[in-house]
């Protein structure tokens, strides 16, 4: 399974970006797809997850109401729409796939994920 993240960039406070994660090498009907972020020197932290089969979603409290995770079945792609961005959202964002369908929900630990994309940098200027 290969994950290709894109869509990062530089944006001002209050602006928006949409990240994409294109997935190849497997059908995703039994996967849970997550977004994480990491600042240098800090732990990789959970942002959002979506169950491919049910569409159920879960968000970190820090992004709830501002970020939206979604999927496009036809394109095998997961999106993270980020609105009302803040300087503290600056990080490298990673998409990840958890293939353990049926395990506990929501999967918020990085250790629950089996595959990772390469990361895309989001910088929010103040």
N, CA, C and O atoms as a GROMACS GRO file, in nm:
protein
  504
    1UNK      N    1   0.085  -0.119   0.000
    1UNK     CA    2   0.000   0.000   0.000
    1UNK      C    3   0.089   0.124   0.000
    1UNK      O    4   0.181   0.136   0.080
    2UNK      N    5   0.059   0.216  -0.090
    2UNK     CA    6   0.136   0.341  -0.098
    2UNK      C    7   0.041   0.458  -0.074
    2UNK      O    8  -0.069   0.464  -0.128
    3UNK      N    9   0.088   0.552   0.007
    3UNK     CA   10   0.012   0.672   0.037
    3UNK      C   11   0.092   0.793  -0.009
    3UNK      O   12   0.211   0.805   0.021
    4UNK      N   13   0.027   0.882  -0.081
    4UNK     CA   14   0.092   1.002  -0.133
    4UNK      C   15   0.015   1.124  -0.086
    4UNK      O   16  -0.095   1.150  -0.133
    5UNK      N   17   0.075   1.198   0.007
    5UNK     CA   18   0.010   1.317   0.061
    5UNK      C   19   0.053   1.440  -0.018
    5UNK      O   20   0.167   1.449  -0.064
    6UNK      N   21  -0.038   1.534  -0.032
    6UNK     CA   22  -0.008   1.660  -0.102
    6UNK      C   23  -0.102   1.769  -0.053
    6UNK      O   24  -0.197   1.743   0.021
    7UNK      N   25  -0.073   1.892  -0.095
    7UNK     CA   26  -0.163   2.003  -0.065
    7UNK      C   27  -0.114   2.100   0.041
    7UNK      O   28  -0.179   2.200   0.067
    8UNK      N   29   0.000   2.072   0.102
    8UNK     CA   30   0.053   2.163   0.201
    8UNK      C   31   0.102   2.292   0.138
    8UNK      O   32   0.111   2.304   0.016
    9UNK      N   33   0.132   2.389   0.225
    9UNK     CA   34   0.181   2.516   0.176
    9UNK      C   35   0.181   2.621   0.284
    9UNK      O   36   0.166   2.590   0.403
   10UNK      N   37   0.199   2.745   0.242
   10UNK     CA   38   0.203   2.860   0.334
   10UNK      C   39   0.070   2.933   0.325
   10UNK      O   40   0.022   2.964   0.216
   11UNK      N   41   0.011   2.961   0.440
   11UNK     CA   42  -0.117   3.030   0.444
   11UNK      C   43  -0.119   3.123   0.565
   11UNK      O   44  -0.051   3.098   0.664
   12UNK      N   45  -0.195   3.230   0.556
   12UNK     CA   46  -0.207   3.323   0.667
   12UNK      C   47  -0.307   3.272   0.771
   12UNK      O   48  -0.392   3.189   0.741
   13UNK      N   49  -0.295   3.323   0.891
   13UNK     CA   50  -0.390   3.290   0.997
   13UNK      C   51  -0.532   3.318   0.950
   13UNK      O   52  -0.561   3.424   0.894
   14UNK      N   53  -0.620   3.222   0.974
   14UNK     CA   54  -0.758   3.233   0.931
   14UNK      C   55  -0.785   3.175   0.794
   14UNK      O   56  -0.901   3.163   0.754
   15UNK      N   57  -0.681   3.139   0.723
   15UNK     CA   58  -0.696   3.085   0.590
   15UNK      C   59  -0.730   2.937   0.588
   15UNK      O   60  -0.752   2.876   0.693
   16UNK      N   61  -0.735   2.882   0.468
   16UNK     CA   62  -0.775   2.741   0.450
   16UNK      C   63  -0.678   2.670   0.356
   16UNK      O   64  -0.615   2.729   0.270
   17UNK      N   65  -0.670   2.540   0.378
   17UNK     CA   66  -0.596   2.451   0.289
   17UNK      C   67  -0.670   2.318   0.284
   17UNK      O   68  -0.739   2.281   0.378
   18UNK      N   69  -0.654   2.247   0.173
   18UNK     CA   70  -0.706   2.111   0.164
   18UNK      C   71  -0.593   2.015   0.132
   18UNK      O   72  -0.529   2.026   0.028
   19UNK      N   73  -0.571   1.922   0.222
   19UNK     CA   74  -0.471   1.817   0.199
   19UNK      C   75  -0.537   1.696   0.134
   19UNK      O   76  -0.653   1.664   0.160
   20UNK      N   77  -0.461   1.630   0.049
   20UNK     CA   78  -0.508   1.508  -0.016
   20UNK      C   79  -0.413   1.394   0.014
   20UNK      O   80  -0.293   1.413   0.032
   21UNK      N   81  -0.468   1.274   0.019
   21UNK     CA   82  -0.388   1.154   0.038
   21UNK      C   83  -0.438   1.050  -0.061
   21UNK      O   84  -0.544   0.990  -0.042
   22UNK      N   85  -0.362   1.029  -0.167
   22UNK     CA   86  -0.397   0.931  -0.268
   22UNK      C   87  -0.340   0.795  -0.229
   22UNK      O   88  -0.222   0.784  -0.195
   23UNK      N   89  -0.424   0.694  -0.233
   23UNK     CA   90  -0.385   0.560  -0.188
   23UNK      C   91  -0.386   0.463  -0.306
   23UNK      O   92  -0.481   0.461  -0.384
   24UNK      N   93  -0.281   0.385  -0.318
   24UNK     CA   94  -0.273   0.284  -0.422
   24UNK      C   95  -0.225   0.152  -0.364
   24UNK      O   96  -0.163   0.149  -0.258
   25UNK      N   97  -0.254   0.046  -0.435
   25UNK     CA   98  -0.204  -0.084  -0.393
   25UNK      C   99  -0.301  -0.169  -0.316
   25UNK      O  100  -0.271  -0.284  -0.284
   26UNK      N  101  -0.418  -0.113  -0.284
   26UNK     CA  102  -0.515  -0.191  -0.209
   26UNK      C  103  -0.652  -0.125  -0.217
   26UNK      O  104  -0.663  -0.004  -0.236
   27UNK      N  105  -0.754  -0.206  -0.203
   27UNK     CA  106  -0.886  -0.149  -0.186
   27UNK      C  107  -0.901  -0.108  -0.040
   27UNK      O  108  -0.842  -0.170   0.049
   28UNK      N  109  -0.978  -0.005  -0.016
   28UNK     CA  110  -0.978   0.056   0.115
   28UNK      C  111  -1.105   0.029   0.194
   28UNK      O  112  -1.128   0.090   0.299
   29UNK      N  113  -1.186  -0.063   0.146
   29UNK     CA  114  -1.318  -0.079   0.206
   29UNK      C  115  -1.313  -0.119   0.353
   29UNK      O  116  -1.409  -0.096   0.426
   30UNK      N  117  -1.202  -0.177   0.398
   30UNK     CA  118  -1.195  -0.220   0.537
   30UNK      C  119  -1.091  -0.141   0.618
   30UNK      O  120  -1.053  -0.182   0.727
   31UNK      N  121  -1.047  -0.029   0.562
   31UNK     CA  122  -0.943   0.048   0.627
   31UNK      C  123  -1.002   0.165   0.705
   31UNK      O  124  -1.114   0.210   0.678
   32UNK      N  125  -0.927   0.212   0.799
   32UNK     CA  126  -0.949   0.341   0.862
   32UNK      C  127  -0.832   0.431   0.822
   32UNK      O  128  -0.716   0.391   0.833
   33UNK      N  129  -0.863   0.549   0.778
   33UNK     CA  130  -0.763   0.642   0.727
   33UNK      C  131  -0.749   0.761   0.821
   33UNK      O  132  -0.848   0.826   0.856
   34UNK      N  133  -0.626   0.788   0.861
   34UNK     CA  134  -0.605   0.894   0.958
   34UNK      C  135  -0.510   1.001   0.907
   34UNK      O  136  -0.433   0.980   0.814
   35UNK      N  137  -0.517   1.116   0.972
   35UNK     CA  138  -0.422   1.226   0.953
   35UNK      C  139  -0.356   1.253   1.087
   35UNK      O  140  -0.422   1.259   1.191
   36UNK      N  141  -0.225   1.269   1.083
   36UNK     CA  142  -0.146   1.306   1.199
   36UNK      C  143  -0.062   1.428   1.162
   36UNK      O  144  -0.050   1.463   1.045
   37UNK      N  145  -0.005   1.491   1.262
   37UNK     CA  146   0.088   1.601   1.237
   37UNK      C  147   0.202   1.597   1.336
   37UNK      O  148   0.190   1.543   1.446
   38UNK      N  149   0.312   1.657   1.294
   38UNK     CA  150   0.431   1.654   1.379
   38UNK      C  151   0.511   1.782   1.363
   38UNK      O  152   0.536   1.829   1.252
   39UNK      N  153   0.551   1.836   1.478
   39UNK     CA  154   0.643   1.949   1.484
   39UNK      C  155   0.778   1.892   1.521
   39UNK      O  156   0.785   1.802   1.605
   40UNK      N  157   0.887   1.943   1.462
   40UNK     CA  158   1.020   1.890   1.496
   40UNK      C  159   1.044   1.890   1.647
   40UNK      O  160   1.021   1.990   1.715
   41UNK      N  161   1.090   1.776   1.696
   41UNK     CA  162   1.119   1.764   1.838
   41UNK      C  163   1.001   1.722   1.923
   41UNK      O  164   1.015   1.702   2.044
   42UNK      N  165   0.885   1.708   1.860
   42UNK     CA  166   0.765   1.666   1.934
   42UNK      C  167   0.711   1.536   1.878
   42UNK      O  168   0.745   1.493   1.768
   43UNK      N  169   0.624   1.475   1.958
   43UNK     CA  170   0.561   1.350   1.916
   43UNK      C  171   0.463   1.376   1.801
   43UNK      O  172   0.405   1.484   1.790
   44UNK      N  173   0.446   1.275   1.718
   44UNK     CA  174   0.346   1.282   1.612
   44UNK      C  175   0.208   1.271   1.678
   44UNK      O  176   0.183   1.178   1.755
   45UNK      N  177   0.121   1.366   1.648
   45UNK     CA  178  -0.008   1.368   1.716
   45UNK      C  179  -0.124   1.345   1.620
   45UNK      O  180  -0.120   1.382   1.503
   46UNK      N  181  -0.225   1.284   1.675
   46UNK     CA  182  -0.346   1.253   1.599
   46UNK      C  183  -0.424   1.379   1.565
   46UNK      O  184  -0.434   1.471   1.645
   47UNK      N  185  -0.478   1.380   1.443
   47UNK     CA  186  -0.561   1.494   1.400
   47UNK      C  187  -0.704   1.448   1.371
   47UNK      O  188  -0.799   1.503   1.426
   48UNK      N  189  -0.719   1.348   1.283
   48UNK     CA  190  -0.853   1.304   1.244
   48UNK      C  191  -0.844   1.164   1.184
   48UNK      O  192  -0.738   1.121   1.138
   49UNK      N  193  -0.958   1.094   1.184
   49UNK     CA  194  -0.966   0.960   1.124
   49UNK      C  195  -1.104   0.941   1.064
   49UNK      O  196  -1.203   0.997   1.112
   50UNK      N  197  -1.109   0.861   0.959
   50UNK     CA  198  -1.236   0.825   0.896
   50UNK      C  199  -1.236   0.676   0.867
   50UNK      O  200  -1.137   0.619   0.821
   51UNK      N  201  -1.351   0.614   0.895
   51UNK     CA  202  -1.370   0.475   0.858
   51UNK      C  203  -1.415   0.470   0.713
   51UNK      O  204  -1.518   0.527   0.677
   52UNK      N  205  -1.337   0.400   0.630
   52UNK     CA  206  -1.372   0.400   0.488
   52UNK      C  207  -1.508   0.337   0.463
   52UNK      O  208  -1.582   0.383   0.377
   53UNK      N  209  -1.541   0.233   0.537
   53UNK     CA  210  -1.664   0.159   0.510
   53UNK      C  211  -1.788   0.230   0.562
   53UNK      O  212  -1.892   0.228   0.497
   54UNK      N  213  -1.778   0.293   0.678
   54UNK     CA  214  -1.898   0.354   0.739
   54UNK      C  215  -1.903   0.505   0.724
   54UNK      O  216  -2.010   0.565   0.734
   55UNK      N  217  -1.787   0.566   0.699
   55UNK     CA  218  -1.783   0.712   0.694
   55UNK      C  219  -1.777   0.778   0.830
   55UNK      O  220  -1.778   0.901   0.838
   56UNK      N  221  -1.771   0.700   0.935
   56UNK     CA  222  -1.760   0.758   1.069
   56UNK      C  223  -1.630   0.836   1.082
   56UNK      O  224  -1.527   0.798   1.025
   57UNK      N  225  -1.635   0.946   1.155
   57UNK     CA  226  -1.518   1.031   1.172
   57UNK      C  227  -1.494   1.062   1.319
   57UNK      O  228  -1.584   1.053   1.403
   58UNK      N  229  -1.371   1.099   1.348
   58UNK     CA  230  -1.334   1.141   1.484
   58UNK      C  231  -1.222   1.241   1.472
   58UNK      O  232  -1.134   1.227   1.387
   59UNK      N  233  -1.224   1.344   1.559
   59UNK     CA  234  -1.127   1.453   1.552
   59UNK      C  235  -1.061   1.477   1.686
   59UNK      O  236  -1.119   1.452   1.792
   60UNK      N  237  -0.939   1.526   1.679
   60UNK     CA  238  -0.874   1.577   1.800
   60UNK      C  239  -0.949   1.702   1.843
   60UNK      O  240  -1.002   1.776   1.760
   61UNK      N  241  -0.953   1.726   1.973
   61UNK     CA  242  -1.025   1.843   2.024
   61UNK      C  243  -0.969   1.974   1.967
   61UNK      O  244  -1.043   2.070   1.948
   62UNK      N  245  -0.840   1.976   1.940
   62UNK     CA  246  -0.775   2.098   1.894
   62UNK      C  247  -0.819   2.141   1.754
   62UNK      O  248  -0.801   2.256   1.716
   63UNK      N  249  -0.878   2.048   1.676
   63UNK     CA  250  -0.917   2.082   1.539
   63UNK      C  251  -1.067   2.068   1.517
   63UNK      O  252  -1.117   2.102   1.410
   64UNK      N  253  -1.139   2.020   1.615
   64UNK     CA  254  -1.282   1.996   1.601
   64UNK      C  255  -1.353   2.125   1.566
   64UNK      O  256  -1.332   2.229   1.629
   65UNK      N  257  -1.438   2.119   1.464
   65UNK     CA  258  -1.511   2.236   1.419
   65UNK      C  259  -1.437   2.319   1.315
   65UNK      O  260  -1.496   2.408   1.254
   66UNK      N  261  -1.308   2.291   1.295
   66UNK     CA  262  -1.229   2.366   1.196
   66UNK      C  263  -1.183   2.276   1.082
   66UNK      O  264  -1.175   2.320   0.967
   67UNK      N  265  -1.154   2.151   1.112
   67UNK     CA  266  -1.104   2.056   1.011
   67UNK      C  267  -1.214   1.954   0.979
   67UNK      O  268  -1.295   1.918   1.064
   68UNK      N  269  -1.213   1.909   0.854
   68UNK     CA  270  -1.308   1.805   0.811
   68UNK      C  271  -1.234   1.700   0.730
   68UNK      O  272  -1.165   1.732   0.633
   69UNK      N  273  -1.250   1.574   0.770
   69UNK     CA  274  -1.191   1.464   0.695
   69UNK      C  275  -1.300   1.400   0.609
   69UNK      O  276  -1.414   1.384   0.653
   70UNK      N  277  -1.264   1.363   0.487
   70UNK     CA  278  -1.360   1.302   0.396
   70UNK      C  279  -1.287   1.206   0.303
   70UNK      O  280  -1.164   1.201   0.300
   71UNK      N  281  -1.366   1.129   0.226
   71UNK     CA  282  -1.305   1.034   0.133
   71UNK      C  283  -1.380   1.034   0.002
   71UNK      O  284  -1.498   1.068  -0.005
   72UNK      N  285  -1.307   0.997  -0.103
   72UNK     CA  286  -1.366   0.984  -0.236
   72UNK      C  287  -1.339   0.842  -0.282
   72UNK      O  288  -1.226   0.806  -0.315
   73UNK      N  289  -1.443   0.762  -0.283
   73UNK     CA  290  -1.428   0.621  -0.318
   73UNK      C  291  -1.373   0.602  -0.458
   73UNK      O  292  -1.286   0.518  -0.481
   74UNK      N  293  -1.423   0.681  -0.551
   74UNK     CA  294  -1.383   0.664  -0.691
   74UNK      C  295  -1.236   0.696  -0.711
   74UNK      O  296  -1.170   0.635  -0.796
   75UNK      N  297  -1.185   0.790  -0.635
   75UNK     CA  298  -1.046   0.833  -0.652
   75UNK      C  299  -0.951   0.768  -0.551
   75UNK      O  300  -0.830   0.792  -0.555
   76UNK      N  301  -1.005   0.686  -0.461
   76UNK     CA  302  -0.921   0.624  -0.358
   76UNK      C  303  -0.837   0.729  -0.285
   76UNK      O  304  -0.717   0.712  -0.263
   77UNK      N  305  -0.903   0.837  -0.249
   77UNK     CA  306  -0.834   0.951  -0.191
   77UNK      C  307  -0.906   0.998  -0.065
   77UNK      O  308  -1.028   0.999  -0.058
   78UNK      N  309  -0.826   1.036   0.034
   78UNK     CA  310  -0.876   1.094   0.158
   78UNK      C  311  -0.834   1.241   0.162
   78UNK      O  312  -0.724   1.277   0.119
   79UNK      N  313  -0.923   1.325   0.213
   79UNK     CA  314  -0.897   1.469   0.219
   79UNK      C  315  -0.902   1.518   0.363
   79UNK      O  316  -0.968   1.460   0.448
   80UNK      N  317  -0.829   1.626   0.387
   80UNK     CA  318  -0.840   1.697   0.514
   80UNK      C  319  -0.859   1.844   0.480
   80UNK      O  320  -0.764   1.913   0.442
   81UNK      N  321  -0.981   1.891   0.494
   81UNK     CA  322  -1.011   2.032   0.472
   81UNK      C  323  -0.983   2.107   0.602
   81UNK      O  324  -1.041   2.076   0.706
   82UNK      N  325  -0.894   2.204   0.595
   82UNK     CA  326  -0.853   2.277   0.714
   82UNK      C  327  -0.894   2.423   0.699
   82UNK      O  328  -0.845   2.493   0.610
   83UNK      N  329  -0.982   2.468   0.785
   83UNK     CA  330  -1.030   2.606   0.784
   83UNK      C  331  -0.988   2.677   0.913
   83UNK      O  332  -0.949   2.613   1.011
   84UNK      N  333  -0.997   2.807   0.910
   84UNK     CA  334  -0.964   2.889   1.029
   84UNK      C  335  -0.829   2.848   1.086
   84UNK      O  336  -0.816   2.826   1.207
   85UNK      N  337  -0.732   2.839   1.000
   85UNK     CA  338  -0.600   2.792   1.043
   85UNK      C  339  -0.534   2.890   1.139
   85UNK      O  340  -0.552   3.012   1.131
   86UNK      N  341  -0.456   2.832   1.230
   86UNK     CA  342  -0.386   2.908   1.332
   86UNK      C  343  -0.238   2.878   1.324
   86UNK      O  344  -0.199   2.774   1.270
   87UNK      N  345  -0.154   2.967   1.376
   87UNK     CA  346  -0.009   2.939   1.375
   87UNK      C  347   0.026   2.804   1.441
   87UNK      O  348   0.121   2.737   1.400
   88UNK      N  349  -0.049   2.767   1.543
   88UNK     CA  350  -0.020   2.640   1.612
   88UNK      C  351  -0.057   2.517   1.529
   88UNK      O  352  -0.028   2.405   1.570
   89UNK      N  353  -0.119   2.536   1.414
   89UNK     CA  354  -0.145   2.425   1.322
   89UNK      C  355  -0.024   2.396   1.233
   89UNK      O  356  -0.024   2.297   1.160
   90UNK      N  357   0.078   2.481   1.240
   90UNK     CA  358   0.198   2.460   1.160
   90UNK      C  359   0.265   2.328   1.198
   90UNK      O  360   0.296   2.304   1.314
   91UNK      N  361   0.287   2.243   1.097
   91UNK     CA  362   0.344   2.110   1.121
   91UNK      C  363   0.359   2.039   0.987
   91UNK      O  364   0.312   2.086   0.884
   92UNK      N  365   0.426   1.926   0.991
   92UNK     CA  366   0.423   1.833   0.879
   92UNK      C  367   0.305   1.739   0.902
   92UNK      O  368   0.292   1.677   1.008
   93UNK      N  369   0.220   1.730   0.802
   93UNK     CA  370   0.100   1.647   0.813
   93UNK      C  371   0.121   1.515   0.737
   93UNK      O  372   0.169   1.513   0.624
   94UNK      N  373   0.083   1.407   0.804
   94UNK     CA  374   0.099   1.274   0.748
   94UNK      C  375  -0.036   1.205   0.739
   94UNK      O  376  -0.119   1.216   0.829
   95UNK      N  377  -0.059   1.134   0.629
   95UNK     CA  378  -0.174   1.045   0.624
   95UNK      C  379  -0.128   0.903   0.654
   95UNK      O  380  -0.013   0.867   0.630
   96UNK      N  381  -0.220   0.823   0.705
   96UNK     CA  382  -0.186   0.688   0.748
   96UNK      C  383  -0.306   0.596   0.730
   96UNK      O  384  -0.421   0.640   0.730
   97UNK      N  385  -0.277   0.468   0.716
   97UNK     CA  386  -0.382   0.368   0.696
   97UNK      C  387  -0.374   0.260   0.803
   97UNK      O  388  -0.267   0.204   0.830
   98UNK      N  389  -0.488   0.232   0.863
   98UNK     CA  390  -0.501   0.125   0.963
   98UNK      C  391  -0.586   0.015   0.900
   98UNK      O  392  -0.704   0.037   0.870
   99UNK      N  393  -0.529  -0.100   0.880
   99UNK     CA  394  -0.599  -0.208   0.810
   99UNK      C  395  -0.672  -0.302   0.905
   99UNK      O  396  -0.729  -0.402   0.861
  100UNK      N  397  -0.671  -0.271   1.032
  100UNK     CA  398  -0.727  -0.365   1.130
  100UNK      C  399  -0.876  -0.338   1.150
  100UNK      O  400  -0.921  -0.294   1.256
  101UNK      N  401  -0.949  -0.367   1.046
  101UNK     CA  402  -1.093  -0.350   1.051
  101UNK      C  403  -1.153  -0.426   1.168
  101UNK      O  404  -1.118  -0.542   1.190
  102UNK      N  405  -1.241  -0.363   1.241
  102UNK     CA  406  -1.306  -0.430   1.352
  102UNK      C  407  -1.239  -0.408   1.486
  102UNK      O  408  -1.295  -0.444   1.588
  103UNK      N  409  -1.121  -0.349   1.488
  103UNK     CA  410  -1.057  -0.320   1.616
  103UNK      C  411  -1.119  -0.194   1.676
  103UNK      O  412  -1.210  -0.135   1.617
  104UNK      N  413  -1.070  -0.153   1.791
  104UNK     CA  414  -1.136  -0.047   1.866
  104UNK      C  415  -1.143   0.083   1.786
  104UNK      O  416  -1.057   0.112   1.702
  105UNK      N  417  -1.247   0.158   1.813
  105UNK     CA  418  -1.271   0.286   1.746
  105UNK      C  419  -1.281   0.397   1.851
  105UNK      O  420  -1.344   0.378   1.955
  106UNK      N  421  -1.221   0.512   1.826
  106UNK     CA  422  -1.140   0.547   1.709
  106UNK      C  423  -0.992   0.513   1.730
  106UNK      O  424  -0.944   0.514   1.843
  107UNK      N  425  -0.921   0.484   1.624
  107UNK     CA  426  -0.777   0.460   1.635
  107UNK      C  427  -0.703   0.594   1.636
  107UNK      O  428  -0.687   0.657   1.532
  108UNK      N  429  -0.658   0.636   1.752
  108UNK     CA  430  -0.594   0.766   1.766
  108UNK      C  431  -0.444   0.758   1.794
  108UNK      O  432  -0.376   0.860   1.796
  109UNK      N  433  -0.393   0.637   1.816
  109UNK     CA  434  -0.250   0.621   1.842
  109UNK      C  435  -0.177   0.592   1.712
  109UNK      O  436  -0.225   0.516   1.628
  110UNK      N  437  -0.060   0.654   1.696
  110UNK     CA  438   0.020   0.632   1.575
  110UNK      C  439   0.060   0.485   1.562
  110UNK      O  440   0.086   0.437   1.452
  111UNK      N  441   0.064   0.414   1.672
  111UNK     CA  442   0.106   0.274   1.671
  111UNK      C  443  -0.002   0.182   1.614
  111UNK      O  444   0.025   0.065   1.587
  112UNK      N  445  -0.120   0.233   1.596
  112UNK     CA  446  -0.229   0.152   1.540
  112UNK      C  447  -0.229   0.152   1.388
  112UNK      O  448  -0.306   0.078   1.327
  113UNK      N  449  -0.144   0.233   1.328
  113UNK     CA  450  -0.146   0.248   1.183
  113UNK      C  451  -0.034   0.168   1.117
  113UNK      O  452   0.078   0.158   1.168
  114UNK      N  453  -0.068   0.111   1.003
  114UNK     CA  454   0.023   0.019   0.936
  114UNK      C  455   0.102   0.082   0.822
  114UNK      O  456   0.213   0.040   0.794
  115UNK      N  457   0.046   0.182   0.759
  115UNK     CA  458   0.111   0.244   0.644
  115UNK      C  459   0.108   0.396   0.659
  115UNK      O  460   0.013   0.452   0.714
  116UNK      N  461   0.214   0.461   0.609
  116UNK     CA  462   0.227   0.606   0.623
  116UNK      C  463   0.268   0.669   0.492
  116UNK      O  464   0.344   0.611   0.414
  117UNK      N  465   0.217   0.788   0.468
  117UNK     CA  466   0.263   0.869   0.357
  117UNK      C  467   0.387   0.946   0.396
  117UNK      O  468   0.438   0.933   0.508
  118UNK      N  469   0.438   1.027   0.303
  118UNK     CA  470   0.566   1.093   0.323
  118UNK      C  471   0.556   1.226   0.396
  118UNK      O  472   0.659   1.280   0.436
  119UNK      N  473   0.438   1.280   0.415
  119UNK     CA  474   0.422   1.406   0.485
  119UNK      C  475   0.420   1.525   0.391
  119UNK      O  476   0.486   1.528   0.288
  120UNK      N  477   0.341   1.624   0.431
  120UNK     CA  478   0.334   1.750   0.358
  120UNK      C  479   0.333   1.864   0.458
  120UNK      O  480   0.261   1.859   0.558
  121UNK      N  481   0.413   1.967   0.432
  121UNK     CA  482   0.434   2.075   0.528
  121UNK      C  483   0.325   2.181   0.517
  121UNK      O  484   0.295   2.231   0.408
  122UNK      N  485   0.267   2.214   0.630
  122UNK     CA  486   0.170   2.324   0.640
  122UNK      C  487   0.230   2.430   0.731
  122UNK      O  488   0.268   2.402   0.845
  123UNK      N  489   0.239   2.552   0.680
  123UNK     CA  490   0.291   2.665   0.757
  123UNK      C  491   0.186   2.773   0.762
  123UNK      O  492   0.139   2.820   0.659
  124UNK      N  493   0.149   2.812   0.884
  124UNK     CA  494   0.048   2.917   0.903
  124UNK      C  495   0.119   3.037   0.963
  124UNK      O  496   0.173   3.030   1.074
  125UNK      N  497   0.119   3.148   0.890
  125UNK     CA  498   0.188   3.268   0.936
  125UNK      C  499   0.092   3.355   1.017
  125UNK      O  500  -0.028   3.360   0.991
  126UNK      N  501   0.149   3.423   1.115
  126UNK     CA  502   0.067   3.510   1.202
  126UNK      C  503   0.060   3.652   1.150
  126UNK      O  504  -0.004   3.737   1.211
   0.00000   0.00000   0.00000
